[in-house]
């Protein structure tokens, strides 16, 4: 059985954070599925296309409604982008998936404004980070940190597009080990000393 | 008049390189247009959707055929991804656009296997870099470098997904200055000392 990831996408999702997570995990051999999260009152476009935060239009692999409640993904990822993260963090279905993923001790990843979903899903107080623009919504409830990637048990959080590579590679490392991480890093040709 | 960018996309394009360029330039206020490059024998899907190298599906803003020959973009960008770069570098229309852009001394950006287009477009010998996997196709004709970003007059080249941020930010800096670059860098929250 391959390792699997479910990555949410919505209108307003930060397209670099989404794409870096999807692509990096796929390079590691993780089977990624993107799920379009609608805004409740609006019907899902067909194909399920997200207009992302800076205008890139991405077609999701499936929709949130089509994701089997019994599916067991090895990791769930909530990308940022203010509007997309708001849609996701307010979605009861997303909250339920995050909560059951977290309770089953499987990995939950949140980056940028995506970390707001930790609050709305009622995750317990613990170390966490986010985009600086939403710090004040999170630092009362959580042990807020300024690190690029924060690992707290099975919750992995990060800050923004600039930390999306370290975030994604940390998830690869947790799921598949340091050797796989290095195997993925090589062909991506990072500037020396930056990863 | 806004500063404008034309970014090519095709089946097999490296989705991180495409998205990082499009998003970062958009953050700088540059008006980005993505143009789908077909494989010649195949008809362009509608909407013009690229199946990228790791499975992300991106709808282009327009198609190469719809780009007015007389359009003057401030920068053209050729992303990598082996199959996408092959389609672009072999396209006569892409070659013509690159050549006239280059001759008019406007910026041409190429990253990863996208640098192959420098060869197929007949650009003059000069310093250049690329993804290491295509070095041996370029190092006879060009002054090959291992730097993350190489600026040679109006030709800007880079290496892979791991150098896509420095590449895009260098183009922002060339077109709009260091202050704009810093303005864009801030909210992206890079780990200290990595950009």
GROMACS .gro file of C-alpha atoms in nm:
model
  390
    1UNK     CA    1   0.000   0.000   0.000
    2UNK     CA    2   0.143   0.340  -0.094
    3UNK     CA    3   0.169   0.620   0.162
    4UNK     CA    4  -0.116   0.863   0.092
    5UNK     CA    5  -0.181   1.236   0.136
    6UNK     CA    6  -0.500   1.441   0.117
    7UNK     CA    7  -0.432   1.807   0.036
    8UNK     CA    8  -0.717   2.057   0.055
    9UNK     CA    9  -0.761   2.332  -0.204
   10UNK     CA   10  -1.017   2.613  -0.230
   11UNK     CA   11  -1.064   2.948  -0.398
   12UNK     CA   12  -0.795   3.172  -0.254
   13UNK     CA   13  -0.551   2.893  -0.164
   14UNK     CA   14  -0.186   3.000  -0.177
   15UNK     CA   15  -0.084   2.820  -0.496
   16UNK     CA   16   0.286   2.791  -0.409
   17UNK     CA   17   0.213   2.627  -0.074
   18UNK     CA   18  -0.034   2.386  -0.235
   19UNK     CA   19   0.191   2.300  -0.529
   20UNK     CA   20   0.514   2.265  -0.330
   21UNK     CA   21   0.343   2.022  -0.089
   22UNK     CA   22   0.176   1.819  -0.365
   23UNK     CA   23   0.484   1.802  -0.588
   24UNK     CA   24   0.741   1.735  -0.314
   25UNK     CA   25   0.534   1.456  -0.158
   26UNK     CA   26   0.472   1.305  -0.502
   27UNK     CA   27   0.849   1.307  -0.568
   28UNK     CA   28   0.884   1.102  -0.248
   29UNK     CA   29   0.641   0.842  -0.385
   30UNK     CA   30   0.348   0.953  -0.170
   31UNK     CA   31   0.015   0.925  -0.353
   32UNK     CA   32  -0.137   1.275  -0.331
   33UNK     CA   33  -0.506   1.357  -0.374
   34UNK     CA   34  -0.623   1.716  -0.381
   35UNK     CA   35  -0.978   1.782  -0.261
   36UNK     CA   36  -1.171   2.096  -0.351
   37UNK     CA   37  -1.341   2.260  -0.055
   38UNK     CA   38  -1.643   2.466  -0.158
   39UNK     CA   39  -1.773   2.775   0.019
   40UNK     CA   40  -2.092   2.610   0.138
   41UNK     CA   41  -2.345   2.834  -0.034
   42UNK     CA   42  -2.181   2.793  -0.375
   43UNK     CA   43  -2.203   2.488  -0.595
   44UNK     CA   44  -1.872   2.325  -0.685
   45UNK     CA   45  -1.760   2.410  -1.039
   46UNK     CA   46  -1.707   2.124  -1.282
   47UNK     CA   47  -1.422   2.046  -1.319
   48UNK     CA   48  -1.352   2.140  -0.955
   49UNK     CA   49  -1.129   2.440  -1.024
   50UNK     CA   50  -0.974   2.658  -0.756
   51UNK     CA   51  -0.890   3.019  -0.842
   52UNK     CA   52  -0.586   3.055  -0.622
   53UNK     CA   53  -0.459   3.360  -0.436
   54UNK     CA   54  -0.242   3.503  -0.716
   55UNK     CA   55  -0.457   3.389  -1.007
   56UNK     CA   56  -0.327   3.041  -1.085
   57UNK     CA   57  -0.622   2.811  -1.165
   58UNK     CA   58  -0.579   2.455  -1.041
   59UNK     CA   59  -0.816   2.161  -1.105
   60UNK     CA   60  -0.852   1.946  -0.795
   61UNK     CA   61  -0.836   1.567  -0.818
   62UNK     CA   62  -1.167   1.533  -0.633
   63UNK     CA   63  -1.408   1.723  -0.412
   64UNK     CA   64  -1.436   1.717  -0.036
   65UNK     CA   65  -1.785   1.561  -0.065
   66UNK     CA   66  -1.641   1.272  -0.264
   67UNK     CA   67  -1.378   1.184  -0.005
   68UNK     CA   68  -1.492   0.868   0.175
   69UNK     CA   69  -1.530   0.936   0.546
   70UNK     CA   70  -1.359   0.602   0.608
   71UNK     CA   71  -1.050   0.689   0.400
   72UNK     CA   72  -0.730   0.670   0.600
   73UNK     CA   73  -0.475   0.911   0.461
   74UNK     CA   74  -0.128   0.907   0.613
   75UNK     CA   75  -0.121   1.286   0.609
   76UNK     CA   76  -0.375   1.566   0.569
   77UNK     CA   77  -0.247   1.906   0.457
   78UNK     CA   78  -0.413   2.245   0.500
   79UNK     CA   79  -0.239   2.508   0.285
   80UNK     CA   80  -0.265   2.881   0.347
   81UNK     CA   81  -0.383   3.180   0.147
   82UNK     CA   82  -0.616   3.391   0.360
   83UNK     CA   83  -0.942   3.322   0.174
   84UNK     CA   84  -0.876   2.952   0.111
   85UNK     CA   85  -0.771   2.891   0.471
   86UNK     CA   86  -1.085   3.066   0.594
   87UNK     CA   87  -1.304   2.842   0.378
   88UNK     CA   88  -1.124   2.529   0.498
   89UNK     CA   89  -1.105   2.619   0.866
   90UNK     CA   90  -1.476   2.702   0.875
   91UNK     CA   91  -1.582   2.382   0.696
   92UNK     CA   92  -1.741   2.132   0.935
   93UNK     CA   93  -1.633   1.845   0.705
   94UNK     CA   94  -1.271   1.963   0.706
   95UNK     CA   95  -1.281   2.006   1.083
   96UNK     CA   96  -1.416   1.652   1.126
   97UNK     CA   97  -1.148   1.504   0.899
   98UNK     CA   98  -0.871   1.692   1.083
   99UNK     CA   99  -1.002   1.593   1.423
  100UNK     CA  100  -1.031   1.223   1.340
  101UNK     CA  101  -0.691   1.227   1.165
  102UNK     CA  102  -0.536   1.392   1.470
  103UNK     CA  103  -0.707   1.159   1.719
  104UNK     CA  104  -0.588   0.856   1.519
  105UNK     CA  105  -0.232   0.992   1.559
  106UNK     CA  106  -0.185   1.026   1.186
  107UNK     CA  107   0.000   1.333   1.054
  108UNK     CA  108  -0.182   1.668   1.017
  109UNK     CA  109   0.011   1.941   0.834
  110UNK     CA  110  -0.091   2.308   0.834
  111UNK     CA  111   0.097   2.599   0.679
  112UNK     CA  112   0.052   2.976   0.677
  113UNK     CA  113  -0.308   3.078   0.753
  114UNK     CA  114  -0.393   2.708   0.727
  115UNK     CA  115  -0.292   2.681   1.094
  116UNK     CA  116  -0.624   2.848   1.182
  117UNK     CA  117  -0.778   2.505   1.126
  118UNK     CA  118  -0.602   2.386   1.444
  119UNK     CA  119  -0.817   2.635   1.633
  120UNK     CA  120  -1.146   2.569   1.457
  121UNK     CA  121  -1.096   2.191   1.475
  122UNK     CA  122  -1.046   2.216   1.850
  123UNK     CA  123  -0.700   2.061   1.859
  124UNK     CA  124  -0.546   2.066   2.209
  125UNK     CA  125  -0.305   2.341   2.312
  126UNK     CA  126   0.048   2.264   2.196
  127UNK     CA  127   0.345   2.421   2.014
  128UNK     CA  128   0.246   2.559   1.673
  129UNK     CA  129   0.337   2.824   1.417
  130UNK     CA  130   0.156   3.004   1.133
  131UNK     CA  131   0.183   3.301   0.901
  132UNK     CA  132   0.265   3.607   1.115
  133UNK     CA  133  -0.058   3.774   0.995
  134UNK     CA  134  -0.272   3.531   1.199
  135UNK     CA  135  -0.047   3.496   1.505
  136UNK     CA  136  -0.285   3.697   1.724
  137UNK     CA  137  -0.569   3.453   1.652
  138UNK     CA  138  -0.357   3.160   1.770
  139UNK     CA  139  -0.117   3.269   2.042
  140UNK     CA  140  -0.368   3.265   2.325
  141UNK     CA  141  -0.483   2.910   2.268
  142UNK     CA  142  -0.153   2.756   2.149
  143UNK     CA  143   0.215   2.767   2.249
  144UNK     CA  144   0.306   2.993   1.959
  145UNK     CA  145   0.653   2.957   1.803
  146UNK     CA  146   0.842   3.157   1.539
  147UNK     CA  147   1.027   2.856   1.392
  148UNK     CA  148   0.992   2.778   1.020
  149UNK     CA  149   0.854   2.431   1.093
  150UNK     CA  150   0.713   2.315   1.427
  151UNK     CA  151   0.661   1.945   1.495
  152UNK     CA  152   0.437   1.872   1.793
  153UNK     CA  153   0.357   1.501   1.805
  154UNK     CA  154   0.159   1.439   1.487
  155UNK     CA  155   0.084   1.809   1.421
  156UNK     CA  156   0.330   1.976   1.179
  157UNK     CA  157   0.289   2.351   1.122
  158UNK     CA  158   0.475   2.609   0.917
  159UNK     CA  159   0.475   2.979   0.820
  160UNK     CA  160   0.439   3.070   0.453
  161UNK     CA  161   0.551   3.013   0.093
  162UNK     CA  162   0.913   3.067   0.201
  163UNK     CA  163   0.892   2.772   0.442
  164UNK     CA  164   0.688   2.542   0.217
  165UNK     CA  165   0.992   2.338   0.108
  166UNK     CA  166   1.120   2.269   0.463
  167UNK     CA  167   0.759   2.194   0.568
  168UNK     CA  168   0.701   1.943   0.288
  169UNK     CA  169   1.042   1.782   0.332
  170UNK     CA  170   0.982   1.745   0.707
  171UNK     CA  171   0.662   1.555   0.631
  172UNK     CA  172   0.854   1.331   0.386
  173UNK     CA  173   1.116   1.270   0.656
  174UNK     CA  174   0.854   1.181   0.920
  175UNK     CA  175   0.671   0.941   0.690
  176UNK     CA  176   0.962   0.790   0.496
  177UNK     CA  177   1.286   0.874   0.674
  178UNK     CA  178   1.591   1.095   0.625
  179UNK     CA  179   1.729   0.890   0.337
  180UNK     CA  180   1.414   0.944   0.129
  181UNK     CA  181   1.423   1.313   0.216
  182UNK     CA  182   1.780   1.338   0.082
  183UNK     CA  183   1.682   1.144  -0.229
  184UNK     CA  184   1.407   1.400  -0.297
  185UNK     CA  185   1.623   1.704  -0.214
  186UNK     CA  186   1.905   1.618  -0.460
  187UNK     CA  187   1.737   1.677  -0.797
  188UNK     CA  188   1.559   1.990  -0.668
  189UNK     CA  189   1.899   2.171  -0.670
  190UNK     CA  190   1.860   2.398  -0.366
  191UNK     CA  191   2.124   2.668  -0.322
  192UNK     CA  192   2.395   2.536  -0.087
  193UNK     CA  193   2.315   2.558   0.281
  194UNK     CA  194   1.954   2.666   0.239
  195UNK     CA  195   1.772   2.340   0.310
  196UNK     CA  196   0.109   5.056  -1.807
  197UNK     CA  197   0.181   4.762  -1.577
  198UNK     CA  198   0.493   4.551  -1.613
  199UNK     CA  199   0.395   4.227  -1.791
  200UNK     CA  200   0.515   3.867  -1.798
  201UNK     CA  201   0.438   3.579  -2.033
  202UNK     CA  202   0.497   3.239  -1.873
  203UNK     CA  203   0.478   2.927  -2.086
  204UNK     CA  204   0.313   2.609  -1.961
  205UNK     CA  205   0.273   2.266  -2.125
  206UNK     CA  206   0.203   1.906  -2.034
  207UNK     CA  207   0.492   1.798  -1.816
  208UNK     CA  208   0.585   2.147  -1.692
  209UNK     CA  209   0.740   2.148  -1.343
  210UNK     CA  210   0.446   2.288  -1.149
  211UNK     CA  211   0.653   2.438  -0.866
  212UNK     CA  212   0.874   2.632  -1.105
  213UNK     CA  213   0.572   2.759  -1.297
  214UNK     CA  214   0.372   2.849  -0.987
  215UNK     CA  215   0.658   3.011  -0.795
  216UNK     CA  216   0.738   3.235  -1.093
  217UNK     CA  217   0.374   3.329  -1.160
  218UNK     CA  218   0.287   3.392  -0.794
  219UNK     CA  219   0.607   3.577  -0.697
  220UNK     CA  220   0.588   3.809  -0.999
  221UNK     CA  221   0.217   3.871  -0.933
  222UNK     CA  222   0.301   3.964  -0.572
  223UNK     CA  223   0.538   4.226  -0.716
  224UNK     CA  224   0.252   4.377  -0.919
  225UNK     CA  225   0.362   4.227  -1.249
  226UNK     CA  226   0.070   4.125  -1.470
  227UNK     CA  227   0.130   3.758  -1.550
  228UNK     CA  228  -0.021   3.568  -1.842
  229UNK     CA  229   0.032   3.194  -1.876
  230UNK     CA  230   0.023   3.053  -2.229
  231UNK     CA  231  -0.040   2.686  -2.304
  232UNK     CA  232   0.205   2.538  -2.552
  233UNK     CA  233   0.061   2.238  -2.736
  234UNK     CA  234   0.257   1.944  -2.871
  235UNK     CA  235   0.196   2.030  -3.234
  236UNK     CA  236   0.014   1.717  -3.344
  237UNK     CA  237  -0.238   1.735  -3.058
  238UNK     CA  238  -0.529   1.975  -3.036
  239UNK     CA  239  -0.530   2.208  -2.735
  240UNK     CA  240  -0.776   2.095  -2.468
  241UNK     CA  241  -1.052   2.335  -2.368
  242UNK     CA  242  -1.001   2.483  -2.116
  243UNK     CA  243  -0.629   2.481  -2.194
  244UNK     CA  244  -0.519   2.251  -1.912
  245UNK     CA  245  -0.163   2.140  -1.851
  246UNK     CA  246  -0.104   1.807  -1.673
  247UNK     CA  247   0.213   1.901  -1.494
  248UNK     CA  248   0.513   1.685  -1.408
  249UNK     CA  249   0.387   1.561  -1.069
  250UNK     CA  250   0.018   1.551  -1.153
  251UNK     CA  251  -0.103   1.903  -1.067
  252UNK     CA  252  -0.349   2.020  -1.334
  253UNK     CA  253  -0.325   2.392  -1.417
  254UNK     CA  254  -0.553   2.586  -1.651
  255UNK     CA  255  -0.354   2.836  -1.857
  256UNK     CA  256  -0.476   3.194  -1.903
  257UNK     CA  257  -0.447   3.165  -2.280
  258UNK     CA  258  -0.288   2.958  -2.555
  259UNK     CA  259   0.031   3.024  -2.744
  260UNK     CA  260  -0.169   3.066  -3.068
  261UNK     CA  261  -0.373   3.343  -2.906
  262UNK     CA  262  -0.070   3.548  -2.803
  263UNK     CA  263  -0.043   3.843  -3.040
  264UNK     CA  264   0.289   3.838  -3.223
  265UNK     CA  265   0.314   4.211  -3.160
  266UNK     CA  266   0.269   4.181  -2.781
  267UNK     CA  267   0.559   4.328  -2.589
  268UNK     CA  268   0.600   4.148  -2.258
  269UNK     CA  269   0.863   4.278  -2.018
  270UNK     CA  270   0.969   3.923  -1.940
  271UNK     CA  271   0.919   3.579  -2.097
  272UNK     CA  272   0.966   3.276  -1.873
  273UNK     CA  273   1.038   2.917  -1.977
  274UNK     CA  274   0.990   2.680  -1.682
  275UNK     CA  275   1.139   2.332  -1.661
  276UNK     CA  276   1.002   1.983  -1.626
  277UNK     CA  277   1.164   1.757  -1.886
  278UNK     CA  278   0.860   1.695  -2.106
  279UNK     CA  279   0.723   2.050  -2.087
  280UNK     CA  280   1.062   2.203  -2.162
  281UNK     CA  281   1.104   1.972  -2.459
  282UNK     CA  282   0.767   2.081  -2.602
  283UNK     CA  283   0.852   2.448  -2.552
  284UNK     CA  284   1.208   2.436  -2.676
  285UNK     CA  285   1.102   2.253  -2.994
  286UNK     CA  286   0.812   2.491  -3.068
  287UNK     CA  287   0.892   2.726  -3.357
  288UNK     CA  288   0.650   2.984  -3.215
  289UNK     CA  289   0.819   2.976  -2.873
  290UNK     CA  290   1.161   3.001  -3.038
  291UNK     CA  291   1.047   3.305  -3.242
  292UNK     CA  292   0.905   3.478  -2.933
  293UNK     CA  293   1.224   3.414  -2.734
  294UNK     CA  294   1.448   3.532  -3.015
  295UNK     CA  295   1.257   3.856  -3.072
  296UNK     CA  296   1.231   3.916  -2.695
  297UNK     CA  297   1.605   3.863  -2.661
  298UNK     CA  298   1.695   4.079  -2.962
  299UNK     CA  299   1.476   4.360  -2.826
  300UNK     CA  300   1.683   4.344  -2.505
  301UNK     CA  301   1.381   4.254  -2.293
  302UNK     CA  302   1.422   3.993  -2.018
  303UNK     CA  303   1.417   3.621  -2.101
  304UNK     CA  304   1.405   3.385  -1.802
  305UNK     CA  305   1.470   3.011  -1.824
  306UNK     CA  306   1.487   2.764  -1.540
  307UNK     CA  307   1.576   2.395  -1.510
  308UNK     CA  308   1.537   2.208  -1.841
  309UNK     CA  309   1.377   2.531  -1.972
  310UNK     CA  310   1.732   2.650  -2.047
  311UNK     CA  311   1.732   2.414  -2.346
  312UNK     CA  312   1.528   2.682  -2.522
  313UNK     CA  313   1.840   2.902  -2.526
  314UNK     CA  314   1.997   2.642  -2.752
  315UNK     CA  315   1.699   2.579  -2.978
  316UNK     CA  316   1.627   2.952  -3.011
  317UNK     CA  317   1.984   3.011  -3.124
  318UNK     CA  318   2.078   3.259  -2.852
  319UNK     CA  319   2.445   3.359  -2.867
  320UNK     CA  320   2.706   3.189  -2.648
  321UNK     CA  321   2.714   3.340  -2.299
  322UNK     CA  322   2.707   3.244  -1.931
  323UNK     CA  323   2.409   3.022  -1.845
  324UNK     CA  324   2.293   2.754  -1.605
  325UNK     CA  325   2.025   2.481  -1.608
  326UNK     CA  326   1.915   2.167  -1.431
  327UNK     CA  327   2.221   1.940  -1.396
  328UNK     CA  328   2.042   1.669  -1.598
  329UNK     CA  329   2.072   1.876  -1.919
  330UNK     CA  330   2.418   2.026  -1.860
  331UNK     CA  331   2.577   1.809  -2.128
  332UNK     CA  332   2.339   1.945  -2.392
  333UNK     CA  333   2.439   2.304  -2.310
  334UNK     CA  334   2.800   2.318  -2.196
  335UNK     CA  335   2.954   2.303  -2.542
  336UNK     CA  336   2.761   2.595  -2.684
  337UNK     CA  337   2.736   2.812  -2.368
  338UNK     CA  338   2.965   2.924  -2.085
  339UNK     CA  339   2.807   2.685  -1.838
  340UNK     CA  340   2.790   2.789  -1.471
  341UNK     CA  341   2.684   2.607  -1.153
  342UNK     CA  342   2.538   2.916  -0.982
  343UNK     CA  343   2.175   2.912  -0.864
  344UNK     CA  344   2.089   3.212  -1.080
  345UNK     CA  345   2.298   3.342  -1.371
  346UNK     CA  346   2.233   3.688  -1.513
  347UNK     CA  347   2.391   3.747  -1.855
  348UNK     CA  348   2.266   4.076  -1.997
  349UNK     CA  349   1.893   4.018  -2.045
  350UNK     CA  350   1.913   3.638  -2.016
  351UNK     CA  351   1.839   3.507  -1.665
  352UNK     CA  352   1.881   3.132  -1.607
  353UNK     CA  353   1.843   2.905  -1.306
  354UNK     CA  354   1.862   2.539  -1.197
  355UNK     CA  355   1.548   2.376  -1.053
  356UNK     CA  356   1.257   2.395  -0.808
  357UNK     CA  357   1.502   2.468  -0.525
  358UNK     CA  358   1.625   2.783  -0.702
  359UNK     CA  359   1.284   2.901  -0.827
  360UNK     CA  360   1.244   3.159  -0.549
  361UNK     CA  361   1.588   3.323  -0.602
  362UNK     CA  362   1.524   3.313  -0.979
  363UNK     CA  363   1.182   3.481  -0.955
  364UNK     CA  364   1.304   3.737  -0.702
  365UNK     CA  365   1.602   3.823  -0.925
  366UNK     CA  366   1.360   3.897  -1.210
  367UNK     CA  367   1.152   4.117  -0.975
  368UNK     CA  368   1.471   4.298  -0.872
  369UNK     CA  369   1.582   4.356  -1.232
  370UNK     CA  370   1.241   4.489  -1.339
  371UNK     CA  371   1.136   4.677  -1.027
  372UNK     CA  372   1.438   4.723  -0.801
  373UNK     CA  373   1.570   4.596  -0.470
  374UNK     CA  374   1.310   4.773  -0.261
  375UNK     CA  375   1.023   4.594  -0.440
  376UNK     CA  376   1.211   4.266  -0.402
  377UNK     CA  377   1.232   4.319  -0.024
  378UNK     CA  378   0.864   4.416  -0.012
  379UNK     CA  379   0.775   4.084  -0.179
  380UNK     CA  380   1.016   3.877   0.032
  381UNK     CA  381   0.881   3.992   0.371
  382UNK     CA  382   0.536   3.827   0.380
  383UNK     CA  383   0.671   3.506   0.224
  384UNK     CA  384   0.850   3.432   0.557
  385UNK     CA  385   1.168   3.261   0.435
  386UNK     CA  386   1.383   3.089   0.697
  387UNK     CA  387   1.653   3.334   0.811
  388UNK     CA  388   1.955   3.357   0.585
  389UNK     CA  389   1.814   3.146   0.304
  390UNK     CA  390   1.716   3.415   0.053
   0.00000   0.00000   0.00000
